[in-house]
Short mmCIF file of C-alpha atoms and ligand atoms in Angstrom, two decimals:
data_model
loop_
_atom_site.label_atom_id
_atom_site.label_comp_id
_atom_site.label_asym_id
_atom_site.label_seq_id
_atom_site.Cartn_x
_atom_site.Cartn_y
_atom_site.Cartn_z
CA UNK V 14 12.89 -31.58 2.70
CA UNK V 15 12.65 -33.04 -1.04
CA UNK V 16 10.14 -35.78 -1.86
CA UNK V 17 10.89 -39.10 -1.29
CA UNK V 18 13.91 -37.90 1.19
CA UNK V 19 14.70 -39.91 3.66
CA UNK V 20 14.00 -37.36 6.29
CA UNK V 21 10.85 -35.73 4.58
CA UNK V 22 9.04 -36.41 7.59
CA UNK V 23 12.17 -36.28 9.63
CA UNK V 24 12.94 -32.75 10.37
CA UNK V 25 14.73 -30.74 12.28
CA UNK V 26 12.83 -27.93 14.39
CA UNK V 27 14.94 -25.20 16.92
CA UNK V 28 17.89 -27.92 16.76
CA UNK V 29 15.49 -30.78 17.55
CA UNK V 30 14.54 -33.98 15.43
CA UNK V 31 11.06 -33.81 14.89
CA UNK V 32 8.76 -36.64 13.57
CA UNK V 33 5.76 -34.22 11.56
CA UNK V 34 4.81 -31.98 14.96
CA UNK V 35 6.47 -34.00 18.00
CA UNK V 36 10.18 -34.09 19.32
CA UNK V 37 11.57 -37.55 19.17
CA UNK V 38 12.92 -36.81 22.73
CA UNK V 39 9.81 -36.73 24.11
CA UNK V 40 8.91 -40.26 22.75
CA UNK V 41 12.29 -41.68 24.06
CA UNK V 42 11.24 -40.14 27.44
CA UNK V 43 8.21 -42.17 27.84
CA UNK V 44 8.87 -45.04 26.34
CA UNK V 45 12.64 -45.39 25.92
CA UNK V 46 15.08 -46.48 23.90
CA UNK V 47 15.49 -48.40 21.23
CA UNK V 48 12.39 -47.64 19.52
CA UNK V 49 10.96 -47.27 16.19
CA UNK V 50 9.24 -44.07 15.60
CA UNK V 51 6.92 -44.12 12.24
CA UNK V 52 5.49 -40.61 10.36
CA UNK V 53 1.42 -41.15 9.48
CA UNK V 54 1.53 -38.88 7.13
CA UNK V 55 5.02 -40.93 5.27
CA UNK V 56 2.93 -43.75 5.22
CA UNK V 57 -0.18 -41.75 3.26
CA UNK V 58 1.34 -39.59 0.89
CA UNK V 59 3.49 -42.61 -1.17
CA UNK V 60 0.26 -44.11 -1.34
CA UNK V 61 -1.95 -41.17 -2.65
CA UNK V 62 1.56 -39.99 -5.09
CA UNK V 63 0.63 -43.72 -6.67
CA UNK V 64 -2.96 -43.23 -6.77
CA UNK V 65 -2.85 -39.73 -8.53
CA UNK V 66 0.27 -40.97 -10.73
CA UNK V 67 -1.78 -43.79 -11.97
CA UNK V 68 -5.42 -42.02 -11.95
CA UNK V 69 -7.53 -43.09 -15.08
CA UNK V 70 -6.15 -47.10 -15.33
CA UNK V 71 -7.75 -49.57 -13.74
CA UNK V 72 -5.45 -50.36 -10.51
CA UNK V 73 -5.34 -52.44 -7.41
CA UNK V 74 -2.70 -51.65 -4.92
CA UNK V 75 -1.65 -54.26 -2.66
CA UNK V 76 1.28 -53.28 0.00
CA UNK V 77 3.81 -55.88 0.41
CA UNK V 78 2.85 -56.44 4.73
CA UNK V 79 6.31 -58.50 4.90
CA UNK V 80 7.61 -54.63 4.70
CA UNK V 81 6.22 -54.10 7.70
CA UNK V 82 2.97 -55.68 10.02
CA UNK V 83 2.53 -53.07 12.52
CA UNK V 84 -1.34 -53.71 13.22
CA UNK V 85 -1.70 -49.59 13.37
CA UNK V 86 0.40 -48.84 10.22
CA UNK V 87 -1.59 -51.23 8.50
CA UNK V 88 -5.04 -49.68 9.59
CA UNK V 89 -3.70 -46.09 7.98
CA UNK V 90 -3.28 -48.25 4.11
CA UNK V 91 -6.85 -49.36 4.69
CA UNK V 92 -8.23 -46.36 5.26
CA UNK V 93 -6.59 -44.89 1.88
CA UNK V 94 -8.88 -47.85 0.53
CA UNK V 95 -5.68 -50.23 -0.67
CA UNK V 96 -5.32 -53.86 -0.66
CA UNK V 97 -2.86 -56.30 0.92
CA UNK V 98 0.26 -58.56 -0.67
CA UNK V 99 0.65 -61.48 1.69
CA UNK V 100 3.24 -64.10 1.78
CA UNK V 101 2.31 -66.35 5.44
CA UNK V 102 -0.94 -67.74 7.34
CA UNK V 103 0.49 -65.25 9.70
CA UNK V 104 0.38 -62.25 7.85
CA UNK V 105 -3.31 -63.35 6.49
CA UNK V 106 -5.09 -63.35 10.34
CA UNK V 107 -3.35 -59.87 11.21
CA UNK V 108 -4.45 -58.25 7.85
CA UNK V 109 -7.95 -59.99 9.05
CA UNK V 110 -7.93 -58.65 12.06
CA UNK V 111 -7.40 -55.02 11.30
CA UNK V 112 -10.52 -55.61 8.63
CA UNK V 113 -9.28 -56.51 5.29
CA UNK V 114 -11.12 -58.74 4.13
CA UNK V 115 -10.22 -61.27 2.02
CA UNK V 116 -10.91 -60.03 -1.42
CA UNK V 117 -8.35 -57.13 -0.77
CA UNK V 118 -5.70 -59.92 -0.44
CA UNK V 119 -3.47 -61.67 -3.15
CA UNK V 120 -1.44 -64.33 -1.32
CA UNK V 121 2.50 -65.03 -2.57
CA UNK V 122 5.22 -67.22 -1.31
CA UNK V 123 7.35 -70.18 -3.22
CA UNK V 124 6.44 -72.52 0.51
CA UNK V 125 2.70 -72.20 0.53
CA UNK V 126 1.36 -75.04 3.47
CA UNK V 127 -1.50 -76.26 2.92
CA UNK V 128 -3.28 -74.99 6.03
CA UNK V 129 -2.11 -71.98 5.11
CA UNK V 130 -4.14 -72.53 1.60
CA UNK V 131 -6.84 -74.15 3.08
CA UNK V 132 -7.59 -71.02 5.46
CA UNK V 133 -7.02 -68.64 2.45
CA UNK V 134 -9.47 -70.36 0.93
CA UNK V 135 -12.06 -70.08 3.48
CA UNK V 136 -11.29 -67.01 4.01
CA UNK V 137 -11.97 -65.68 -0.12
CA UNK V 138 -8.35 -64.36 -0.20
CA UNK V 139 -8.85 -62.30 -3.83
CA UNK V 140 -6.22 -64.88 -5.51
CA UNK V 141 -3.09 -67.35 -5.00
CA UNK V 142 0.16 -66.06 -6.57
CA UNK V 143 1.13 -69.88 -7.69
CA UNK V 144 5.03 -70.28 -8.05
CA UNK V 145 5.31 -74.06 -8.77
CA UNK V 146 2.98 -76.92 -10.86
CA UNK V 147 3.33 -78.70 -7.44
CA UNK V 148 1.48 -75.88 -6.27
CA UNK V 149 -1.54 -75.86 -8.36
CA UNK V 150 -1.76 -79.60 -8.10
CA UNK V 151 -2.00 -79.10 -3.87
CA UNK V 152 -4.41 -76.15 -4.06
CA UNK V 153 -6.66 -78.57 -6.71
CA UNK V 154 -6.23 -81.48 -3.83
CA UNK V 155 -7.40 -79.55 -1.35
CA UNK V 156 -10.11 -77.69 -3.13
CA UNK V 157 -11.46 -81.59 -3.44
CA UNK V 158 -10.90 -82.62 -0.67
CA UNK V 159 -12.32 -79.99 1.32
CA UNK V 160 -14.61 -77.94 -0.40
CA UNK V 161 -18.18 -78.00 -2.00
CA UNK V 162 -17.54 -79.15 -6.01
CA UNK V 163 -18.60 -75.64 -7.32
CA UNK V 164 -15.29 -73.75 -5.30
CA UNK V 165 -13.15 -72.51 -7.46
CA UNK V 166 -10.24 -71.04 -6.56
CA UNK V 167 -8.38 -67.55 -8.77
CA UNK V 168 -5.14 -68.24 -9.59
CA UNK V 169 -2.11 -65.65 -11.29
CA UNK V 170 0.55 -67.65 -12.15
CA UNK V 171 3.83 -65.76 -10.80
CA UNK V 172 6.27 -65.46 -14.09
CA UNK V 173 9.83 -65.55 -13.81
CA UNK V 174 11.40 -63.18 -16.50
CA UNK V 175 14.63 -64.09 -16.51
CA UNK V 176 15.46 -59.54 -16.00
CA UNK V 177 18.82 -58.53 -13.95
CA UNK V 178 16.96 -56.38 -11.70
CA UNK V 179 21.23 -54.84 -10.67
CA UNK V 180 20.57 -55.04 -6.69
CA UNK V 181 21.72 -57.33 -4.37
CA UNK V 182 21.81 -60.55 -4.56
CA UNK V 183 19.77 -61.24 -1.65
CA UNK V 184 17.30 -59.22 -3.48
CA UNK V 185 16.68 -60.07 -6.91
CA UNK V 186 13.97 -62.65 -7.24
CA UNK V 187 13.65 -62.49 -11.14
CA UNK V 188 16.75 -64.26 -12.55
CA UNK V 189 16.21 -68.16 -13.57
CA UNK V 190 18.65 -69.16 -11.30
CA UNK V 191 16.28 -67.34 -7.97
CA UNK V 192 13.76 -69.44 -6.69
CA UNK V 193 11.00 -67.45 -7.44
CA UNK V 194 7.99 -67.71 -10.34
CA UNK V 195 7.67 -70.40 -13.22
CA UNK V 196 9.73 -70.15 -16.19
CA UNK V 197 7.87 -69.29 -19.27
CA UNK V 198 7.72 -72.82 -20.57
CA UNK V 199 6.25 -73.79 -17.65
CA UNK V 200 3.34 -71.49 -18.05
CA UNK V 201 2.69 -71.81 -21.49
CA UNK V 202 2.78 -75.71 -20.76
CA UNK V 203 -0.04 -75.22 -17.94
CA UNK V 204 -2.02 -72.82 -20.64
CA UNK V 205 -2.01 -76.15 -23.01
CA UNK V 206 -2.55 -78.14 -19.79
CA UNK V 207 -5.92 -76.60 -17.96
CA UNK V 208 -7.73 -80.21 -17.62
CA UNK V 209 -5.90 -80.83 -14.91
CA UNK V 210 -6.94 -78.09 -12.57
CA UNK V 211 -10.93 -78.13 -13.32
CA UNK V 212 -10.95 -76.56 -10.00
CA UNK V 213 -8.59 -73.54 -10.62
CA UNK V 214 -9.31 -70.56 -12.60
CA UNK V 215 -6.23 -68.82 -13.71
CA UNK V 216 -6.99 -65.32 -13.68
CA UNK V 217 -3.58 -63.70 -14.31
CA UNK V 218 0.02 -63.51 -14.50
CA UNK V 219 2.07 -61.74 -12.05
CA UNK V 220 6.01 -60.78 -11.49
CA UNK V 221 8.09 -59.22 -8.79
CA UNK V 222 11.64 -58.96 -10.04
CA UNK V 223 13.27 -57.63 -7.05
CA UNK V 224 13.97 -54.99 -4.48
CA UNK V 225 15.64 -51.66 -4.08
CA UNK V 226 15.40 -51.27 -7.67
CA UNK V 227 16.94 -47.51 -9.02
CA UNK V 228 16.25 -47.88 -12.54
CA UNK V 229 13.34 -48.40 -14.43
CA UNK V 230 15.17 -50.36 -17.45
CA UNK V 231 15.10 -53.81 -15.56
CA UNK V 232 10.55 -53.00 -14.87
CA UNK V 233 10.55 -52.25 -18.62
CA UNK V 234 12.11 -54.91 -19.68
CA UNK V 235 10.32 -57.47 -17.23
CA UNK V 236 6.63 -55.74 -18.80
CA UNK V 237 7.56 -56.26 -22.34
CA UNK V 238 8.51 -59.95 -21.26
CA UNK V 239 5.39 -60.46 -19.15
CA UNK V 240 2.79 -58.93 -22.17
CA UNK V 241 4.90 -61.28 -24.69
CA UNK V 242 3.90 -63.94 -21.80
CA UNK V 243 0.01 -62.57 -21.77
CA UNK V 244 -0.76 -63.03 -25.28
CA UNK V 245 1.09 -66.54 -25.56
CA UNK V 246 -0.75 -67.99 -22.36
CA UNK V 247 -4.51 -66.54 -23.96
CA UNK V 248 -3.81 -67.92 -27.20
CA UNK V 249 -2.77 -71.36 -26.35
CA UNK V 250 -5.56 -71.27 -23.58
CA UNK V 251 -8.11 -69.88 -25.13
CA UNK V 252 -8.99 -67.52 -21.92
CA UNK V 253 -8.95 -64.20 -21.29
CA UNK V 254 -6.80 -62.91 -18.12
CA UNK V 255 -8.52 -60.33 -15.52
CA UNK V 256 -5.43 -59.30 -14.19
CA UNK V 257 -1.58 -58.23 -14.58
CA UNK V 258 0.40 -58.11 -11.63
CA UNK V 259 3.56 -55.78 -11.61
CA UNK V 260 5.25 -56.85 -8.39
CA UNK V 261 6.78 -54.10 -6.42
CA UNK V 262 10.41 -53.33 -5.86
CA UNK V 263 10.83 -49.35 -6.60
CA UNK V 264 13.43 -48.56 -4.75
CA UNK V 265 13.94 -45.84 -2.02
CA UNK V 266 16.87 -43.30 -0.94
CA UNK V 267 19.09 -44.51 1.58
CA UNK V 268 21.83 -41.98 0.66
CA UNK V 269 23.03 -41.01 -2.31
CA UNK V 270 21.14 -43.13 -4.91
CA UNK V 271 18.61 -41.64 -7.09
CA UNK V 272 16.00 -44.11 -7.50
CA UNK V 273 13.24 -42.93 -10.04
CA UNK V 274 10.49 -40.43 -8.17
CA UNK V 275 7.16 -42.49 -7.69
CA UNK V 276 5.85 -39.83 -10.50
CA UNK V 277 8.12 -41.31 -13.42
CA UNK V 278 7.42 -45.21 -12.09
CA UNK V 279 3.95 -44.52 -12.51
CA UNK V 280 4.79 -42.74 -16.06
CA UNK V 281 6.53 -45.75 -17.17
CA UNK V 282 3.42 -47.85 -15.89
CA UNK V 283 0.71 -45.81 -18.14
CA UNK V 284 2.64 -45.88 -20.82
CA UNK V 285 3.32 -49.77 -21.06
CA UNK V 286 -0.25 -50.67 -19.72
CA UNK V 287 -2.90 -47.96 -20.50
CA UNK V 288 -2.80 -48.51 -24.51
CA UNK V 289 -2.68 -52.30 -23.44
CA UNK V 290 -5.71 -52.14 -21.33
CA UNK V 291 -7.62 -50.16 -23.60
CA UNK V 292 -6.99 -52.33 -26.59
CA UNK V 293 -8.23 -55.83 -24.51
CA UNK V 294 -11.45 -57.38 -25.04
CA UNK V 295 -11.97 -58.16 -21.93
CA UNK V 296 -11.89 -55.37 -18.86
CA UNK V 297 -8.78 -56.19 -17.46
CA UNK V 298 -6.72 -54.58 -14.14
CA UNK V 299 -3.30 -53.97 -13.32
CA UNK V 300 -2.26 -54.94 -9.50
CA UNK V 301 0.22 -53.37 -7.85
CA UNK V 302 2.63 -54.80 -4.65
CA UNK V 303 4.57 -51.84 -3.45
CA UNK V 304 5.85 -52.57 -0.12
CA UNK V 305 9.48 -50.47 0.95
CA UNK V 306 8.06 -47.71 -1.58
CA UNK V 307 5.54 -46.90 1.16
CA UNK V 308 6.70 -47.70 4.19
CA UNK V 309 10.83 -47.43 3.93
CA UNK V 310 10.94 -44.12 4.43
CA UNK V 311 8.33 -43.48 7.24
CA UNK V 312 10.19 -44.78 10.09
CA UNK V 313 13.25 -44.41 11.78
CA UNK V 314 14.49 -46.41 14.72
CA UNK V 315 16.02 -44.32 17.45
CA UNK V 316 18.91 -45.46 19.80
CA UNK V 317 21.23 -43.64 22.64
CA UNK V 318 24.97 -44.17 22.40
CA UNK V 319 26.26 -46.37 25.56
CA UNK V 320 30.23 -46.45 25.34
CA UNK V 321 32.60 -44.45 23.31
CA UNK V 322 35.43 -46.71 22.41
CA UNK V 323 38.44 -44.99 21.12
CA UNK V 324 41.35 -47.24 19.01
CA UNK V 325 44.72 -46.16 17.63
CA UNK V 326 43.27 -47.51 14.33
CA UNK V 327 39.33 -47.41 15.01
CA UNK V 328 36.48 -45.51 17.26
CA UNK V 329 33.46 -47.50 18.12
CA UNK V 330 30.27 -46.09 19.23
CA UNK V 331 28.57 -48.82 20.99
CA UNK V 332 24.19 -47.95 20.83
CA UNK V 333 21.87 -49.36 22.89
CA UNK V 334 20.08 -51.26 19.57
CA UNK V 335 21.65 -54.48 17.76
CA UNK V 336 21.46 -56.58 14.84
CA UNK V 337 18.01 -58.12 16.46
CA UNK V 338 16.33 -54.72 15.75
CA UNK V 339 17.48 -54.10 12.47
CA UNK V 340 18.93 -57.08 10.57
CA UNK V 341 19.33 -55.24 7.33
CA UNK V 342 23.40 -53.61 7.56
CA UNK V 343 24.30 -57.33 8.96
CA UNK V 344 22.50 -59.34 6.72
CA UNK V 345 22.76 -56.86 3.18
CA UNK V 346 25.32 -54.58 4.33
CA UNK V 347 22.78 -51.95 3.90
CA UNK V 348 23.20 -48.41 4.33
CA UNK V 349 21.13 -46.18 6.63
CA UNK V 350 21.97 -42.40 7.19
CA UNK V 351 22.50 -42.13 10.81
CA UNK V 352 21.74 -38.21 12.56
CA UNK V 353 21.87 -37.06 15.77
CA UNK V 354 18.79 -35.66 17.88
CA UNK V 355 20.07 -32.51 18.80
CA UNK V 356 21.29 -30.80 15.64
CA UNK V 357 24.33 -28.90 17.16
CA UNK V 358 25.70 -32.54 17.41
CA UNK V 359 26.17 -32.46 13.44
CA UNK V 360 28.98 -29.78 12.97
CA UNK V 361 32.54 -30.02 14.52
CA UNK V 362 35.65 -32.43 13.88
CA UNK V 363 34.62 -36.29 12.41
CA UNK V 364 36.12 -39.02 13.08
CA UNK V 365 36.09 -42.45 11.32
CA UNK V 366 33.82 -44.45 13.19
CA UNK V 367 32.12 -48.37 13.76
CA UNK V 368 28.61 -47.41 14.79
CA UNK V 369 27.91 -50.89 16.65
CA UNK V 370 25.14 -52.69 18.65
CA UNK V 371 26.20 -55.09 21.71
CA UNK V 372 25.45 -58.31 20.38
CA UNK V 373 27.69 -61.16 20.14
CA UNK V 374 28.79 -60.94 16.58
CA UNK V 375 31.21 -58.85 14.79
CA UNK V 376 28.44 -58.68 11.67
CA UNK V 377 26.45 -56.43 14.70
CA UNK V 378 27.13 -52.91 13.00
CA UNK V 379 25.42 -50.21 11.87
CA UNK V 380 27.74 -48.61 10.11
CA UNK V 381 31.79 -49.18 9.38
CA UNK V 382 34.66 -46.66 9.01
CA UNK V 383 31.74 -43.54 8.77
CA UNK V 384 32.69 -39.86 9.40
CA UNK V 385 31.03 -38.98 12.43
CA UNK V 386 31.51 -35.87 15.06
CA UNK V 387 33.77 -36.69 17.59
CA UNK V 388 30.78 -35.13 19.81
CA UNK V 389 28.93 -37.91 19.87
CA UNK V 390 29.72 -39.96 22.93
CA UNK V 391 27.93 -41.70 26.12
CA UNK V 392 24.18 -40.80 26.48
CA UNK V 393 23.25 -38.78 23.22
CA UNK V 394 20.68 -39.81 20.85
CA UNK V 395 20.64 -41.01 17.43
CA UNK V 396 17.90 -41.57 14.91
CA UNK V 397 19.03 -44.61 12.12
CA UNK V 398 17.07 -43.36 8.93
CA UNK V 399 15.31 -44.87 6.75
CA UNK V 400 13.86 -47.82 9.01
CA UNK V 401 10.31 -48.12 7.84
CA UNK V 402 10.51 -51.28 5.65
CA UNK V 403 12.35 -54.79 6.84
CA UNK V 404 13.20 -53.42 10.24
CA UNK V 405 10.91 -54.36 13.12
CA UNK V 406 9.53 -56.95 10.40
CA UNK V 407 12.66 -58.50 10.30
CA UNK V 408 13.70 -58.52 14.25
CA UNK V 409 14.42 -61.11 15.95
CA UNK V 410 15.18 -61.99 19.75
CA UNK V 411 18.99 -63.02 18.65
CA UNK V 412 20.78 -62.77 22.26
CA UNK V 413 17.28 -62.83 23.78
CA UNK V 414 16.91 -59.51 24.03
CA UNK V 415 13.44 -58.23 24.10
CA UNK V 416 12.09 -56.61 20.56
CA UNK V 417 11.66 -52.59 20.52
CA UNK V 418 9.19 -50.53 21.39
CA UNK V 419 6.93 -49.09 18.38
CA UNK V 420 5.07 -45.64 18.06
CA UNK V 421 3.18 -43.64 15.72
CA UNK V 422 3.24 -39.88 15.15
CA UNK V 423 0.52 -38.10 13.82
CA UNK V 424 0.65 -34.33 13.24
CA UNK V 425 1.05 -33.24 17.25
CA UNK V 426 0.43 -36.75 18.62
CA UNK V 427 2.32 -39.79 19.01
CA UNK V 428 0.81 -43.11 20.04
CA UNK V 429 2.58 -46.03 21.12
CA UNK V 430 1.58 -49.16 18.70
CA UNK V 431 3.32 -51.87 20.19
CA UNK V 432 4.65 -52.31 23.78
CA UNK V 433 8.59 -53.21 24.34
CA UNK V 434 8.59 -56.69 24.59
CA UNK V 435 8.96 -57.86 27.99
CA UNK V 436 11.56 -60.57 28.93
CA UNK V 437 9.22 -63.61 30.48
CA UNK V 438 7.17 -64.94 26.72
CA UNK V 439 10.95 -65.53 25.96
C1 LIG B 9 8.69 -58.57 -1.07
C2 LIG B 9 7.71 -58.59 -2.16
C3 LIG B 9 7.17 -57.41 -2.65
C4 LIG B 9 7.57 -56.04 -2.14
O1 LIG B 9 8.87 -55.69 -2.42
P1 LIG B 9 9.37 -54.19 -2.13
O2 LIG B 9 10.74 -54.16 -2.62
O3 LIG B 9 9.29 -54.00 -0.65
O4 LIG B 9 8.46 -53.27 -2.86
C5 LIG B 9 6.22 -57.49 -3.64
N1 LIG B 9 5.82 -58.68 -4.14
C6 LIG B 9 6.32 -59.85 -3.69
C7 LIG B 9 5.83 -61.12 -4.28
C8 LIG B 9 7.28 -59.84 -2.70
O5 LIG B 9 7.79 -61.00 -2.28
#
């Protein structure tokens, strides 16, 4: 399988589905179905492609955990020595408790409450990604109210580019009109404006322009913007920045897109930044927030077909997994490749199929009006692709049903990292 594929660590072995050394079927047998199934190795080698592609600058990688929490998974990024993106109080104790410690932690989010700053505080999270002037007045506030006077707390001010990142709407973050970041002005009028904030020490300036992005044009253009931003903000406040933050957002393959390899993002990154960098005064880093880049296309989430359902006009396959599991085709139409277990299953006559789930909503769908072998009925097994990023992070116990099952393969082994959810917590 090709790089960056999204069954690279999917593959098919003497007409089985493999994940690296073990047969999916064998996971499904002990602990059923649905269940997410993530590769070890897809986690580690997006993460060491990055850290080779951008060998020689000064870099901090922090995964996006919103991508995906999985206590385990996240254990696997800290042993390849990266950081942590956070965006909830939540997010900060479970990246805690799997020992990052707070100075591997930048902490983003437009909704920041203030226990949730207070505990970030006490906790050294590395810095606050500030998105409003309301926001640095409560972090100041709190700082003062709660803390001995020599606290300071780091601060990158999240700028809003005003850059078309072209992907959905749901997931561009760096147009003016998106709630996300301060506008320019905005920054340049906090740069003039430092008094206020004796408390806060800006250290940097940070975007994140979108998601699912498969060019690089929109990054380029959103670096240009955010050096133009740099050198404004240093001049007019007469300090020196320790930090850029590039957001994340490379996209991945679903299908038949061809985002750019992880090799040309991080060409596109020296090239903007390493001349930059060298050129400062000060030593200065470049931060990184990668989050479906790594973990998109490590997991898939397997389901068993229940009911065949054949129309004059339609066929349905009804699975055994719904929109609670994985929100993304229901909430951004998304695409995920969907492939049978046993291979023999993917040759013969297609039919156009509505691959569905059995929840209460029409939106409930996998996939709509998809060629599919008419072989696949009652009882076989399917693996949705592609399932490693905003899919058991985004379930939800819509029809109270119980959240999958979640389990980690590595090389021979698999190990179950999080038990089906039972019925009585709900
Ligand atoms: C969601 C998010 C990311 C990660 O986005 P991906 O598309 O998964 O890489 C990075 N930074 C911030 C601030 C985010 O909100």
């Amino acid at each position: 399988m090709k790089k960056s594929d999204p069954q690279e660590f999917f593959p098919y072995h003497g007409g089985k589905l493999f994940c690296e050394e073990v047969d999916l079927s064998e996971i499904l047998r002990k602990h059923g179905s649905p269940t997410y199934v993530y590769s070890h190795e897809g986690f580690r080698s997006p993460v060491e492609r990055l850290k080779t592609g951008l060998s020689g600058l000064p870099v901090q990688i922090c995964f996006a955990m919103k991508s995906n929490s999985n206590p385990e998974l996240l254990k696997i990024l800290k042993q390849c020595g990266i950081g942590i993106d956070l965006v909830s109080g939540g997010e900060m104790r479970i990246a805690r408790s799997v020992g990052f410690s707070g100075n591997q932690m930048v902490f983003s989010g437009v909704g920041k409450l203030p226990e949730e700053i207070e505990s970030a505080l006490k906790n050294d999270v590395f810095s606050f990604h500030v998105e409003s002037i309301p926001e640095l007045d409560l972090i100041q506030e709190i700082l003062e109210a709660r803390f001995p006077p020599d606290r300071r707390a780091r601060v990158a001010l999240r700028f809003n580019p005003d850059v078309n990142p072209k992907t959905h709407p749901y997931i561009s973050t760096g147009l003016r009109e998106n709630k996300f970041g301060l506008e320019k002005s905005e920054i340049l009028w906090v740069a003039k404006n430092l008094k206020n904030w004796p408390r806060i020490q800006i250290a940097g300036l940070s975007i994140h322009i979108g998601s699912q992005l498969v060019t690089l044009a929109p990054m380029k253009e959103a670096f240009q913007k955010l050096k133009s931003c740099v050198e404004t903000f240093e001049s007019l406040s007469k300090i020196e920045l320790e930090y850029v933050d590039l957001g994340g957002g490379l996209g991945i393959r679903y299908k038949n897109e061809k985002p750019p390899t992880i090799e040309d993002y991080c060409k596109l990154i020296q090239k903007e930044w390493s001349a930059w960098i060298q050129g400062r005064r000060a030593a200065t880093r470049v931060f990184l927030e990668p989050g479906r880049l790594i973990s998109g296309n490590a997991g898939v989430l397997l389901t068993q077909v229940q009911f065949r359902k054949e129309r004059k006009s339609r066929t349905f396959l009804i699975v055994d997994a719904a929109m609670n599991d994985l929100a993304r085709p229901s909430l951004y139409g998304s695409y995920h490749e969907i492939i049978p277990l046993n291979s023999a299953l993917r040759k013969g006559k297609t039919a156009s199929t509505d691959i569905v789930g059995p929840a209460c909503e029409t939106a409930d769908r996998f996939a709509s009006g998809r060629k599919v072998p008419v072989s696949w009925k009652r009882g076989e097994f399917l693996a949705l692709l592609s399932c490693g990023a905003y899919g058991y992070s985004m379930a939800s116990n819509y029809n109270s049903r119980p959240r999958p099952a979640e389990v980690l393969v590595k090389n021979k082994e698999f190990f179950l990292i999080r038990d089906r959810e039972k019925i009585e917590p709900l």
